[in-house]
PDB file of C-alpha atoms and ligand atoms in Angstrom:
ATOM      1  CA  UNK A   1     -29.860 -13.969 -14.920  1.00  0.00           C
ATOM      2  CA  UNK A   2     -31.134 -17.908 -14.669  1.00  0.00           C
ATOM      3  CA  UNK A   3     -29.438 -20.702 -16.353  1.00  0.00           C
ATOM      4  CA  UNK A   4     -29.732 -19.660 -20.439  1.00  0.00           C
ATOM      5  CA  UNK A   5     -28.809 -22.235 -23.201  1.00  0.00           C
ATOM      6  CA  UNK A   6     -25.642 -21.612 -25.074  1.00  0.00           C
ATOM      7  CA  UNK A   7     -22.642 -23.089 -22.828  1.00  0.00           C
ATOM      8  CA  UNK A   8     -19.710 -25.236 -23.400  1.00  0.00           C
ATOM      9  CA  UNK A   9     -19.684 -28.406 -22.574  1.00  0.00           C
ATOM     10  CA  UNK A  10     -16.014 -27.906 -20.760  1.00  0.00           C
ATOM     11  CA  UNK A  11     -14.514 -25.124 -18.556  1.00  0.00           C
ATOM     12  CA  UNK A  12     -12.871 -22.896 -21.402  1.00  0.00           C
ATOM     13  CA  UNK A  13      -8.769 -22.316 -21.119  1.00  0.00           C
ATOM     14  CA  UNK A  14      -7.285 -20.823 -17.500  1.00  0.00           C
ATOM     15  CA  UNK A  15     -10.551 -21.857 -16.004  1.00  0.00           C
ATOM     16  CA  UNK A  16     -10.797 -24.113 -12.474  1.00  0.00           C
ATOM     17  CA  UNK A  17     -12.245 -27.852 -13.221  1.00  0.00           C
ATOM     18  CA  UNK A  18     -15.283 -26.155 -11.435  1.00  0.00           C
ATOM     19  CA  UNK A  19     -15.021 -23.292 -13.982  1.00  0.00           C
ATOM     20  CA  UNK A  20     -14.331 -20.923 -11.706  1.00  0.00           C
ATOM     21  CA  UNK A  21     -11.380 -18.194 -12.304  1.00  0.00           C
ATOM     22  CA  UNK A  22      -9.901 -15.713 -10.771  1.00  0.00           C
ATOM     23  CA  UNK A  23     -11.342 -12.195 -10.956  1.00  0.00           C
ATOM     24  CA  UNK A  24      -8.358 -10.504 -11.961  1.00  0.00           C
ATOM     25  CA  UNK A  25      -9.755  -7.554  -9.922  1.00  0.00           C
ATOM     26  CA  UNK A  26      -6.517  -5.063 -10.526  1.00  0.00           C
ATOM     27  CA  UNK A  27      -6.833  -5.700 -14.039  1.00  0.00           C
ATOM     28  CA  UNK A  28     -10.037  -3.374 -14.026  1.00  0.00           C
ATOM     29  CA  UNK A  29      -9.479  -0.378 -15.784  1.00  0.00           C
ATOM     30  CA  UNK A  30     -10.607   3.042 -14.557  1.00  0.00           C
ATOM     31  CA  UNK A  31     -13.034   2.873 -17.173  1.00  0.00           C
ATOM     32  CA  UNK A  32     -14.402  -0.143 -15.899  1.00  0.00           C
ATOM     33  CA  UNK A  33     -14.442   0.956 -12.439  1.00  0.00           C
ATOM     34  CA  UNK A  34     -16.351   4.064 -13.644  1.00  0.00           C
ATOM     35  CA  UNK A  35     -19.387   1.910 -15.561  1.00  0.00           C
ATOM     36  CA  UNK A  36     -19.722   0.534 -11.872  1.00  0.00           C
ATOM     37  CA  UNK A  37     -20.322   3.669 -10.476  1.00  0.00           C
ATOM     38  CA  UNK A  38     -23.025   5.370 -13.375  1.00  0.00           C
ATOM     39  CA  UNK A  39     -24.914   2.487 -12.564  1.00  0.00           C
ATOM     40  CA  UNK A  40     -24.815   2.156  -8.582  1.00  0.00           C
ATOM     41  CA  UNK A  41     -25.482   5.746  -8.678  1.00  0.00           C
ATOM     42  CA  UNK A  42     -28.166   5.617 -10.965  1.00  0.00           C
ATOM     43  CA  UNK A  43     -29.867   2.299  -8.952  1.00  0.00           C
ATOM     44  CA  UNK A  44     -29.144   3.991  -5.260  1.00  0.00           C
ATOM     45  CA  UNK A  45     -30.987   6.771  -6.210  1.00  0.00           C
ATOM     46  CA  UNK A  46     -33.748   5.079  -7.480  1.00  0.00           C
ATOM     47  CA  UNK A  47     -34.282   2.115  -5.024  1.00  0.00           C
ATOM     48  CA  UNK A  48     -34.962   3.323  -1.719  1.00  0.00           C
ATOM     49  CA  UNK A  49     -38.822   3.018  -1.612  1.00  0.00           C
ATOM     50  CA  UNK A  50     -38.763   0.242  -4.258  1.00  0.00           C
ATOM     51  CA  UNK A  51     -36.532  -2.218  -3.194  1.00  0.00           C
ATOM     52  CA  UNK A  52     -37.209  -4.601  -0.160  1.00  0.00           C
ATOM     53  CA  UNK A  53     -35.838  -3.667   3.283  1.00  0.00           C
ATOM     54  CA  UNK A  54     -33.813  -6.954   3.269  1.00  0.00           C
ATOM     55  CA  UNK A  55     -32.133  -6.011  -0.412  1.00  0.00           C
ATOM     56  CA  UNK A  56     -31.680  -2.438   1.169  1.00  0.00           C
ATOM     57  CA  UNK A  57     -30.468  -3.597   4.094  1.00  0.00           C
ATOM     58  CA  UNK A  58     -27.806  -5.883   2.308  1.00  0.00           C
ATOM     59  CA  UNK A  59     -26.503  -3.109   0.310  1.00  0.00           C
ATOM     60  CA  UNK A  60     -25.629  -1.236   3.213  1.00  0.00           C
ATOM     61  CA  UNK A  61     -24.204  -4.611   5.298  1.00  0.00           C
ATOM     62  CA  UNK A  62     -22.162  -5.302   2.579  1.00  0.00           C
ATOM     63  CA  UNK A  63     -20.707  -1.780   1.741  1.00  0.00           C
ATOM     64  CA  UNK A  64     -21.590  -1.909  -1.405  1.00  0.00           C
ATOM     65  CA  UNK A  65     -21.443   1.799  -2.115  1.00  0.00           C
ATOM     66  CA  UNK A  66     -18.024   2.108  -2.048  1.00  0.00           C
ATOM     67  CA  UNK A  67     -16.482   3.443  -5.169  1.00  0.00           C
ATOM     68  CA  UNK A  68     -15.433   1.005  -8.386  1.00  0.00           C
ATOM     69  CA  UNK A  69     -16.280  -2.725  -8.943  1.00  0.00           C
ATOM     70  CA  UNK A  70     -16.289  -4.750  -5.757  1.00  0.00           C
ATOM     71  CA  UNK A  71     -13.563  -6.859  -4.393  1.00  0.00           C
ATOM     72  CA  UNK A  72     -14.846 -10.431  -5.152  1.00  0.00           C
ATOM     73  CA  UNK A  73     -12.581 -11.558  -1.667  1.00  0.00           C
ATOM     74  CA  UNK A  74     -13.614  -8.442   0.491  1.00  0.00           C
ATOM     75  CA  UNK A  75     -16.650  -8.849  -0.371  1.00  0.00           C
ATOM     76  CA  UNK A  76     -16.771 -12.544   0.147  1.00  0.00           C
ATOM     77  CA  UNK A  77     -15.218 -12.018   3.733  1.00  0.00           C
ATOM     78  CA  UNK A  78     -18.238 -10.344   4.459  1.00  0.00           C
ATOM     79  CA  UNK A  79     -20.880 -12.092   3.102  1.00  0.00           C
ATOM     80  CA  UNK A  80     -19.098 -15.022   5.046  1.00  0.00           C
ATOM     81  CA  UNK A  81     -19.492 -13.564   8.514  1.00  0.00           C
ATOM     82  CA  UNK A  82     -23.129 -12.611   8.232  1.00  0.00           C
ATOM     83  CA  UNK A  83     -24.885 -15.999   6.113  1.00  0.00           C
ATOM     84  CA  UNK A  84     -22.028 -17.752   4.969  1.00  0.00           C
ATOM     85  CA  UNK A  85     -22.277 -17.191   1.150  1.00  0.00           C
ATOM     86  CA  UNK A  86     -18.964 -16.816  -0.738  1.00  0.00           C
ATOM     87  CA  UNK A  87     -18.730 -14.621  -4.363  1.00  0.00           C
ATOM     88  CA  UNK A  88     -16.951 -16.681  -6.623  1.00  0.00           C
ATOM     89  CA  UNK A  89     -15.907 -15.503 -10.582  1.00  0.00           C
ATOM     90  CA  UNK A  90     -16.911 -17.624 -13.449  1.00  0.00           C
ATOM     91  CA  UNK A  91     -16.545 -16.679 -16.887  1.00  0.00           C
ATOM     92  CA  UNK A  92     -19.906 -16.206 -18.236  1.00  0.00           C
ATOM     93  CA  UNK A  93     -22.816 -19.238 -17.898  1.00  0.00           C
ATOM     94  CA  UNK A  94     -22.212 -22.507 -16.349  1.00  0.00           C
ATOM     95  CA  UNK A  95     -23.453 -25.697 -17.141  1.00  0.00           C
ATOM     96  CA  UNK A  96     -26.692 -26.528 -14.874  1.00  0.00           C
ATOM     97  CA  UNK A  97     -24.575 -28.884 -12.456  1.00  0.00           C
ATOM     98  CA  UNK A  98     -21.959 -26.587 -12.135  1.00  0.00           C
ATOM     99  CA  UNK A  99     -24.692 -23.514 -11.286  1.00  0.00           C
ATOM    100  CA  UNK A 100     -26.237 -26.042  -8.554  1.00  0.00           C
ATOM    101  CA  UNK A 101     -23.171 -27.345  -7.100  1.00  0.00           C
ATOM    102  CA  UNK A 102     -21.807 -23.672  -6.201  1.00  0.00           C
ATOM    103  CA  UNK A 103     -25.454 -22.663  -4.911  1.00  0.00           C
ATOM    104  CA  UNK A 104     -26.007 -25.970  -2.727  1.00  0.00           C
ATOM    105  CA  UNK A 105     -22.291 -25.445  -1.285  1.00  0.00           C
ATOM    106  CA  UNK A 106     -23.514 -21.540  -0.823  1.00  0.00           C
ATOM    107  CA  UNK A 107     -20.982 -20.202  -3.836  1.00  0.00           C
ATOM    108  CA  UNK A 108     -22.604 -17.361  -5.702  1.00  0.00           C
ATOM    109  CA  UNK A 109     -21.326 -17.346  -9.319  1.00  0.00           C
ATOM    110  CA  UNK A 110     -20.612 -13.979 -10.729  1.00  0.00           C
ATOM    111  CA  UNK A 111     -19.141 -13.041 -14.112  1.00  0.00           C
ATOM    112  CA  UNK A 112     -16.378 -10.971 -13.480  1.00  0.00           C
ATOM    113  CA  UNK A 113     -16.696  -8.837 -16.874  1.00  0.00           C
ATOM    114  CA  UNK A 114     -18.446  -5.058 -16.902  1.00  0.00           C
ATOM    115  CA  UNK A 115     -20.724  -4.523 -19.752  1.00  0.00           C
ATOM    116  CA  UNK A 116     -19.589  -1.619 -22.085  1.00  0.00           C
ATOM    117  CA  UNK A 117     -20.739   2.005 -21.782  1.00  0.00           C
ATOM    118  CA  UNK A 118     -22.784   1.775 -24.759  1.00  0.00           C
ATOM    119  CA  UNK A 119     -24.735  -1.127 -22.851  1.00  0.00           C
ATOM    120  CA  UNK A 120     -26.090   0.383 -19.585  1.00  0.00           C
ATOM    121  CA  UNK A 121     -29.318  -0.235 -20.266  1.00  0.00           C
ATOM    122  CA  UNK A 122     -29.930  -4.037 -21.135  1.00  0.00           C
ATOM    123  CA  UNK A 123     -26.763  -6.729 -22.035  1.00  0.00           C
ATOM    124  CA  UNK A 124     -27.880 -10.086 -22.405  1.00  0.00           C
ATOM    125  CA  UNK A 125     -25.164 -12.150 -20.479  1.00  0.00           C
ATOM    126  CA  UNK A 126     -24.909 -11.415 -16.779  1.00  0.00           C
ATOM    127  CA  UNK A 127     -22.277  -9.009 -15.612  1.00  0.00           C
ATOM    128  CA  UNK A 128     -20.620  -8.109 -12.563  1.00  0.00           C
ATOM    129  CA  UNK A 129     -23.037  -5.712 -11.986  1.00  0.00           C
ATOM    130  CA  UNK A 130     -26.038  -7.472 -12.568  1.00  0.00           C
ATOM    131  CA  UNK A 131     -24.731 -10.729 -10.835  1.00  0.00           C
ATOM    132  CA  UNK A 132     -23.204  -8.640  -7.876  1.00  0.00           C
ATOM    133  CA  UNK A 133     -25.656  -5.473  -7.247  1.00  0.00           C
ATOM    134  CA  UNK A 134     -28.852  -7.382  -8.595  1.00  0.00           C
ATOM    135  CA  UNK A 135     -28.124 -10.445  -6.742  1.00  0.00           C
ATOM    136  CA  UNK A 136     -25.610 -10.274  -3.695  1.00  0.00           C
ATOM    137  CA  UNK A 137     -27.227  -7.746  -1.330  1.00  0.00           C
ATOM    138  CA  UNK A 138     -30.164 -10.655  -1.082  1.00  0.00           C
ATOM    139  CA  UNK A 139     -27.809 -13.093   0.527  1.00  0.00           C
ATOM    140  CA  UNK A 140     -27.322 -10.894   3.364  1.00  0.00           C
ATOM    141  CA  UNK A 141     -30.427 -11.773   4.312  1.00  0.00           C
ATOM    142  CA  UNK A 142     -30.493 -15.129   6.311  1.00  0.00           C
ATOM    143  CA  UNK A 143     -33.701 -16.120   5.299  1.00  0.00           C
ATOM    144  CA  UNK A 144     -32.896 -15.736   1.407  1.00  0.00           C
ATOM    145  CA  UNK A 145     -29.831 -17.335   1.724  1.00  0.00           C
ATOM    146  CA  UNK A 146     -31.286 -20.555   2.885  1.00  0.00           C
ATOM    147  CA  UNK A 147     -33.686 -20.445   0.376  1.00  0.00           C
ATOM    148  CA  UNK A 148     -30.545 -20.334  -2.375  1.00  0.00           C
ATOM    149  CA  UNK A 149     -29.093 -22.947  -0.954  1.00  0.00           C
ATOM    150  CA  UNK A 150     -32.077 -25.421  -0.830  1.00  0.00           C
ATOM    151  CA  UNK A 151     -32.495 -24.028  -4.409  1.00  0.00           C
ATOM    152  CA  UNK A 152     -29.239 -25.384  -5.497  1.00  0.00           C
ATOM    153  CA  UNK A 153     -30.205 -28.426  -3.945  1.00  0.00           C
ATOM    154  CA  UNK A 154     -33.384 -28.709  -5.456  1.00  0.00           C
ATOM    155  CA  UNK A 155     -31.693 -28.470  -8.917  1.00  0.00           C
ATOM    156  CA  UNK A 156     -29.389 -31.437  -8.312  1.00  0.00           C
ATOM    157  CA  UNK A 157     -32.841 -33.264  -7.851  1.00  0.00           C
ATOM    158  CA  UNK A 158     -34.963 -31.671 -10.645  1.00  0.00           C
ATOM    159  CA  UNK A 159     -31.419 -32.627 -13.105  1.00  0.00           C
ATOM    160  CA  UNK A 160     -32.440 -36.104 -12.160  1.00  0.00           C
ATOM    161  CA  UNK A 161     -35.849 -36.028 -12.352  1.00  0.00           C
ATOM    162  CA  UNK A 162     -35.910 -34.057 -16.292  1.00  0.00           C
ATOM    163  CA  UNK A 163     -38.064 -31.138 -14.666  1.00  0.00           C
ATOM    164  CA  UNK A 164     -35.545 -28.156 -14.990  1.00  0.00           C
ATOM    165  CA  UNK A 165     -38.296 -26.570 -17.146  1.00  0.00           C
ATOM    166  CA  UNK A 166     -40.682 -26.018 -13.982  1.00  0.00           C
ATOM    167  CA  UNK A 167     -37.542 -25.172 -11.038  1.00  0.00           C
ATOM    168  CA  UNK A 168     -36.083 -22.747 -13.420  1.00  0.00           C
ATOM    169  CA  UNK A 169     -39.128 -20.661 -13.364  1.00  0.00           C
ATOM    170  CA  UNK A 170     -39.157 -20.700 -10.350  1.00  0.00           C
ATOM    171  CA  UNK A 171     -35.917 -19.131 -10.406  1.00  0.00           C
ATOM    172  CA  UNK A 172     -37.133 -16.723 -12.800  1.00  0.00           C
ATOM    173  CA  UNK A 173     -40.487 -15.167 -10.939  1.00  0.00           C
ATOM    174  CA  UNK A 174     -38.690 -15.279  -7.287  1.00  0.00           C
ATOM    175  CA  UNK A 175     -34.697 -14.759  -7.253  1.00  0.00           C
ATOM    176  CA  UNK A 176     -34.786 -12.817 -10.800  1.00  0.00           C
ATOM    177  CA  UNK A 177     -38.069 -11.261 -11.106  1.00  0.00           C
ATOM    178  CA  UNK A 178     -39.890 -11.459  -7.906  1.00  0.00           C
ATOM    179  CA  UNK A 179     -41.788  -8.592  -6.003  1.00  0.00           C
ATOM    180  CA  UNK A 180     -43.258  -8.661  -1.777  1.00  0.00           C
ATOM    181  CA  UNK A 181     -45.391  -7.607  -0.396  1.00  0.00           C
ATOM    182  CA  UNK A 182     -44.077  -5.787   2.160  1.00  0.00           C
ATOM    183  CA  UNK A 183     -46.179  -3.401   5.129  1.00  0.00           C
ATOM    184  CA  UNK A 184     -45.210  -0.154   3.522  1.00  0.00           C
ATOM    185  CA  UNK A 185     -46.234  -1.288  -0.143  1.00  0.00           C
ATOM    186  CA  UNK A 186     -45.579  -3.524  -2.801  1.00  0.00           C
ATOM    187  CA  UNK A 187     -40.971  -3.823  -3.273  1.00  0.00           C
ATOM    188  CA  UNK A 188     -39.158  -5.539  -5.487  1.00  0.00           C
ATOM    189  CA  UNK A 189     -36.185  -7.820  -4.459  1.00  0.00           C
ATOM    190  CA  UNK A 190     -36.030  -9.620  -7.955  1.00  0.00           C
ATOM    191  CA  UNK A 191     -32.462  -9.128  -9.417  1.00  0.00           C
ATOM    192  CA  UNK A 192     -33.618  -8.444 -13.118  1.00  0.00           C
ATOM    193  CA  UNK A 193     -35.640  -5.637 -11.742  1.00  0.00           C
ATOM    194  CA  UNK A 194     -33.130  -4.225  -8.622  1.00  0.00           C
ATOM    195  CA  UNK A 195     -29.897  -4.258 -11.681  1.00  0.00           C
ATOM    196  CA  UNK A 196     -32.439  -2.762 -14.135  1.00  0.00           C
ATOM    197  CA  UNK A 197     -33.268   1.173 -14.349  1.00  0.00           C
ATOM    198  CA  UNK A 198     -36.222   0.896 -16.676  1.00  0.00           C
ATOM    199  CA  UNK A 199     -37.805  -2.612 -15.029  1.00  0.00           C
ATOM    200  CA  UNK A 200     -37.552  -0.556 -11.373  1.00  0.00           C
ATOM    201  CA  UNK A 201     -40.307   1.575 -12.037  1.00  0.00           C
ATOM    202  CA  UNK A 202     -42.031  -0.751 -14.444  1.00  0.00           C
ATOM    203  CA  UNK A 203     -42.426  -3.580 -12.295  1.00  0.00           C
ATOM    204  CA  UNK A 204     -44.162  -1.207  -9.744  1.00  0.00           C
ATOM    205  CA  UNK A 205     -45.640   1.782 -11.117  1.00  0.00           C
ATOM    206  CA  UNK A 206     -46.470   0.652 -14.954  1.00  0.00           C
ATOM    207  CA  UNK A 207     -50.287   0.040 -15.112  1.00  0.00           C
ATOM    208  CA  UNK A 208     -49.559  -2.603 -17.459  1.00  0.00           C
ATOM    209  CA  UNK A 209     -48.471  -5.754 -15.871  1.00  0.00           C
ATOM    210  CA  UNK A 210     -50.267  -8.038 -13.647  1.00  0.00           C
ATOM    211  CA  UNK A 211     -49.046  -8.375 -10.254  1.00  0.00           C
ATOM    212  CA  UNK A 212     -50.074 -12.171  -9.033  1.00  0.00           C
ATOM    213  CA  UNK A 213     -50.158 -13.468  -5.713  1.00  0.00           C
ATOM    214  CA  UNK A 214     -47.635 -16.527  -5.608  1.00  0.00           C
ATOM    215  CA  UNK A 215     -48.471 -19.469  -5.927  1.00  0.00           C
ATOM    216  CA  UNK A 216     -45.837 -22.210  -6.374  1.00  0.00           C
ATOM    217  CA  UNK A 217     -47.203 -24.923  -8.868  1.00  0.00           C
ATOM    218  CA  UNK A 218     -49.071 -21.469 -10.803  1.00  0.00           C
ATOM    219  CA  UNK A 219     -45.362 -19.958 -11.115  1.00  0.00           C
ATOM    220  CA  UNK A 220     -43.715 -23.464 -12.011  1.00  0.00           C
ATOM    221  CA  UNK A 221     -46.198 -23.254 -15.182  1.00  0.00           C
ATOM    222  CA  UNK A 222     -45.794 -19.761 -16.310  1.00  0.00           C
ATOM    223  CA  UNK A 223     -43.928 -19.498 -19.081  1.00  0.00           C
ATOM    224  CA  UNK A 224     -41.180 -16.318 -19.371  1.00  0.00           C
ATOM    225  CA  UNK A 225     -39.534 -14.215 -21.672  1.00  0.00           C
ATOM    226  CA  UNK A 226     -35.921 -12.939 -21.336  1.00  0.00           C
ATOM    227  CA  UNK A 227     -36.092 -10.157 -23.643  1.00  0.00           C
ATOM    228  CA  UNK A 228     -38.601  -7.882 -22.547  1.00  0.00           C
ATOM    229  CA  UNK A 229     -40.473  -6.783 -19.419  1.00  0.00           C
ATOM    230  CA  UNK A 230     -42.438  -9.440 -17.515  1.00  0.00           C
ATOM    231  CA  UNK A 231     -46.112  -8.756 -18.040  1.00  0.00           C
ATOM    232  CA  UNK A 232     -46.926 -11.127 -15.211  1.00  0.00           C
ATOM    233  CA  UNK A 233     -44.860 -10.632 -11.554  1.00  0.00           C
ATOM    234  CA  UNK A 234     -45.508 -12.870  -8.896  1.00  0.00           C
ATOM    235  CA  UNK A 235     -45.793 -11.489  -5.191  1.00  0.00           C
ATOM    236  CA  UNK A 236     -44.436 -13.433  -2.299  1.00  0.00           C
ATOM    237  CA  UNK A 237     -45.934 -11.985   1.266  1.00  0.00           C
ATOM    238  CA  UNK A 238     -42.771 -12.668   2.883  1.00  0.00           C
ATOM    239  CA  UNK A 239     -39.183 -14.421   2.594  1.00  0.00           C
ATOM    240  CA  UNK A 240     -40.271 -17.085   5.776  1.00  0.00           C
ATOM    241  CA  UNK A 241     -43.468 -17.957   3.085  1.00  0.00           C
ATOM    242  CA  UNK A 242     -41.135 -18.362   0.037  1.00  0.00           C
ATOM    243  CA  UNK A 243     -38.887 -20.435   1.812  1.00  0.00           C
ATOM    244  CA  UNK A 244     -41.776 -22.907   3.835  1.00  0.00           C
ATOM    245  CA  UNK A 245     -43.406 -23.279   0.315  1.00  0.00           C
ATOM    246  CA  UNK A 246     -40.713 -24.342  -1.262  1.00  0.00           C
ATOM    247  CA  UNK A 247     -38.485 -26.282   1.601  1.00  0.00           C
ATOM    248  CA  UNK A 248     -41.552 -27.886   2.747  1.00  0.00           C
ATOM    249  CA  UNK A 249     -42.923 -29.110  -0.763  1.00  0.00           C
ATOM    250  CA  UNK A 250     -41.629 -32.256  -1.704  1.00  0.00           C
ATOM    251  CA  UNK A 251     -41.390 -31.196  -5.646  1.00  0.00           C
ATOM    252  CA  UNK A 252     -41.236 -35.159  -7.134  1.00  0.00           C
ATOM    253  CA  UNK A 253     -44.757 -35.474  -6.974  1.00  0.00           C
ATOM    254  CA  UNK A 254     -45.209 -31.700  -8.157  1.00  0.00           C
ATOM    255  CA  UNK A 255     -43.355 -32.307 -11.237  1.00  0.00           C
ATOM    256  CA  UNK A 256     -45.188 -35.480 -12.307  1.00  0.00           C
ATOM    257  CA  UNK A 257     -48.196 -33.558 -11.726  1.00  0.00           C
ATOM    258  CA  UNK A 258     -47.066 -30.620 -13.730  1.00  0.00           C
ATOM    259  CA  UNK A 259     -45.896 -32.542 -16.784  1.00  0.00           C
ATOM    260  CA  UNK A 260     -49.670 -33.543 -17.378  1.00  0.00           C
ATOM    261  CA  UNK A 261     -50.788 -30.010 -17.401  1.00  0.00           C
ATOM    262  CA  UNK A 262     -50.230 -27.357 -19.952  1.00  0.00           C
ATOM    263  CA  UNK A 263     -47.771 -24.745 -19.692  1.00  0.00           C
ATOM    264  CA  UNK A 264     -49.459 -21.098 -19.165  1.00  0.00           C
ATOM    265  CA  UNK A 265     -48.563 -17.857 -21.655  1.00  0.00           C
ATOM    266  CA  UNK A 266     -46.724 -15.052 -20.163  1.00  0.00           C
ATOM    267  CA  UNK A 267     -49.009 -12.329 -19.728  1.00  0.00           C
ATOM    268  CA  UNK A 268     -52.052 -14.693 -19.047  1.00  0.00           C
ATOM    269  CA  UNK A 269     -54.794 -14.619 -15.990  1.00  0.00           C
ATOM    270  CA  UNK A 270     -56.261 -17.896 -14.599  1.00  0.00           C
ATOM    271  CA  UNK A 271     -59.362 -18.795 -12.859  1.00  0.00           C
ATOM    272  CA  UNK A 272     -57.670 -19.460  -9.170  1.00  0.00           C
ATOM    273  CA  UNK A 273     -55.174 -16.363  -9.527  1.00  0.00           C
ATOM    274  CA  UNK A 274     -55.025 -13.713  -6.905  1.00  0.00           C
ATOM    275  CA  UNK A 275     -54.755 -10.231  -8.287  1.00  0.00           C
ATOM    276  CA  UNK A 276     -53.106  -7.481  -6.924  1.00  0.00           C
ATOM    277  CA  UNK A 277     -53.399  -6.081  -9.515  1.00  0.00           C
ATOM    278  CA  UNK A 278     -54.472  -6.333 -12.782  1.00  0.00           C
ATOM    279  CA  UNK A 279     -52.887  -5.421 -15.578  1.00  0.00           C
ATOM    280  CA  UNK A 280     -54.169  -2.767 -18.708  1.00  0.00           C
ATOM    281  CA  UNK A 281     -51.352  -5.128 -20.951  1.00  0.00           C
ATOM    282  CA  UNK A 282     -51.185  -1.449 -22.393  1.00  0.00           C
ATOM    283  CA  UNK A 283     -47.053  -2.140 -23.008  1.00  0.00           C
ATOM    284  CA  UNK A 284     -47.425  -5.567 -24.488  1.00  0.00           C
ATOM    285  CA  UNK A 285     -49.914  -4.394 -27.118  1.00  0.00           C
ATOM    286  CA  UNK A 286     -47.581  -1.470 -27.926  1.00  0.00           C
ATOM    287  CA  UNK A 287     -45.284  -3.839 -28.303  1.00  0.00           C
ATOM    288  CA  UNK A 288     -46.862  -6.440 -30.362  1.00  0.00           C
ATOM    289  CA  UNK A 289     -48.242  -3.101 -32.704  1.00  0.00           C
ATOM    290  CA  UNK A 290     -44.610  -2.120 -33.202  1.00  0.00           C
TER     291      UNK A 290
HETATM  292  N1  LIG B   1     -38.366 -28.844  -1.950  1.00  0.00           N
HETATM  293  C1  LIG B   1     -37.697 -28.883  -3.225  1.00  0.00           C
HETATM  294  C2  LIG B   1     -37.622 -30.332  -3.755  1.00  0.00           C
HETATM  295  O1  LIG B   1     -38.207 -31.234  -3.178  1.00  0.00           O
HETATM  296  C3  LIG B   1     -36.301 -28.271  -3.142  1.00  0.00           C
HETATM  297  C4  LIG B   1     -36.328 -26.791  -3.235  1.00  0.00           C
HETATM  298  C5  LIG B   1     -36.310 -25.972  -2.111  1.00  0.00           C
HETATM  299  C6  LIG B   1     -36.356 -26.169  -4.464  1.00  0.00           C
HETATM  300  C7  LIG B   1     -36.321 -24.601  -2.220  1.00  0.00           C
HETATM  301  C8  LIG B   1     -36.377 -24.802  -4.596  1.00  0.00           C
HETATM  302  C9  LIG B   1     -36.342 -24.014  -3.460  1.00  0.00           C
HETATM  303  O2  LIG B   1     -37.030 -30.582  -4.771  1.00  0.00           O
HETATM  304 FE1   FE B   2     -29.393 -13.254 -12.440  1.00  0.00          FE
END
């Protein structure tokens, strides 16, 4: 998932000075390797259809179907030849700086930890699988992995200008959360929803959320919650759009601007937003009833 709150302040014991660590890969346990598996199998069968033909496309590149929790190096090796990403093992959340350093230098952080059995469904600290199915197939794609890397950069500069608040959202509604449009239909290619059984068919068959058109200082507003289902998604019409709105956008005078305006609740509609469709908020009064 994005950057969360509670980290140290210094890479814990046996950790690199940039935190990283090694992933201690044949210290898996067949257990472990079989957690992997029930939830590849469970995803594969499920995304085809859903997910976008770049995170599709990735999966297959990178051979991520083969059997147990992937080889951090092999896989690296890999990603190398086609974009020039590495996967590198951290033990849990960075500090901000840390996160952008890796990104801008193309390093993809992944915890190197499984979540238990009893946790399939929803853990609240990324794992391996979240971090490596949800996110890696994506930086296949050349297009996406320039737009990580200018992301990483971009947080160096929003550290320094106090504006976290609005780029991490934009983390949120495009790398974690974000759906295309795509010729064939609407896809997702967000990691929270691609690593996530229930979110899959939310995101794109619920009735309940809105599904926005994106619009980059709209998104950099929206408030999110990490808890639940989004009741707002954003849709990008293509990867070459997210990256030109973002790469071409100088965001200093976007963030000055923003800090005037007020921030906008998570399920809410505004005047200049584009539906694709909106929303019945059907799950979100459930919800609120419960
Ligand atoms: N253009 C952004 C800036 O001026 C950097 C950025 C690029 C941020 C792509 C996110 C994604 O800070
Ligand atoms: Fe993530």
């Amino acid at each position: 998932m994005a950057q969360d709150t509670h980290v140290l302040d210094a890479p814990p014991a046996g950790a690199a000075a940039d935190w990283t660590i090694a992933q201690d890969w044949d210290r898996y346990t067949p257990e472990e390797h079989a957690t992997w598996d029930t939830l590849f199998a469970r995803q594969a069968a499920l995304l085809p259809g859903r997910a976008s033909n770049a995170y599709l496309r990735g999966l297959d590149v990178l051979k991520l179907s083969k059997p147990g929790i992937p080889d951090f190096a092999e896989l690296s090796e890999r990603l190398m030849g086609l974009t020039g990403w590495q996967v590198i093992a951290v033990p849990g959340l960075v500090p901000d700086d840390v996160f952008f350093d890796h990104m801008a230098n193309r390093r993809f952080v992944a915890g190197n930890f499984i979540r238990r059995p009893d946790q399939l469904d929803y853990i609240q600290e990324p794992d391996v699988f979240h971090d490596v199915f949800g996110h890696v197939p994506m930086l296949a794609d050349p297009v996406f992995a320039d737009y990580l890397e200018a992301y990483g950069k971009g947080g160096q500069r929003a550290l320094s200008m106090d504006a976290l608040k609005y780029l991490g959202r934009l983390y949120w509604y495009t790398v974690e959360f974000g759906l295309i449009a795509e010729p064939e239909g609407l896809r997702i290619y967000g990691s929270g929803i691609v690593s996530s059984f229930a979110e899959t068919r939310f995101a794109l068959d619920d009735p309940s959320p809105n599904r926005i058109a994106f619009d980059l200082a709209r998104v950099m507003r929206t408030e999110y919650r990490i808890d639940d289902f989004q009741q707002n998604y954003f849709v990008i019409p293509s990867f070459d759009d997210l990256l030109r709105a973002t790469v071409e956008t100088d965001f200093a005078p976007l963030y000055a601007e923003l800090k005037t305006q007020p921030d906008i609740p998570v399920a809410a509609i505004e005047p200049a937003d584009v539906l694709l469709t909106r929303g019945t908020q059907a799950y979100a009064a459930e919800r609120t009833r419960a």
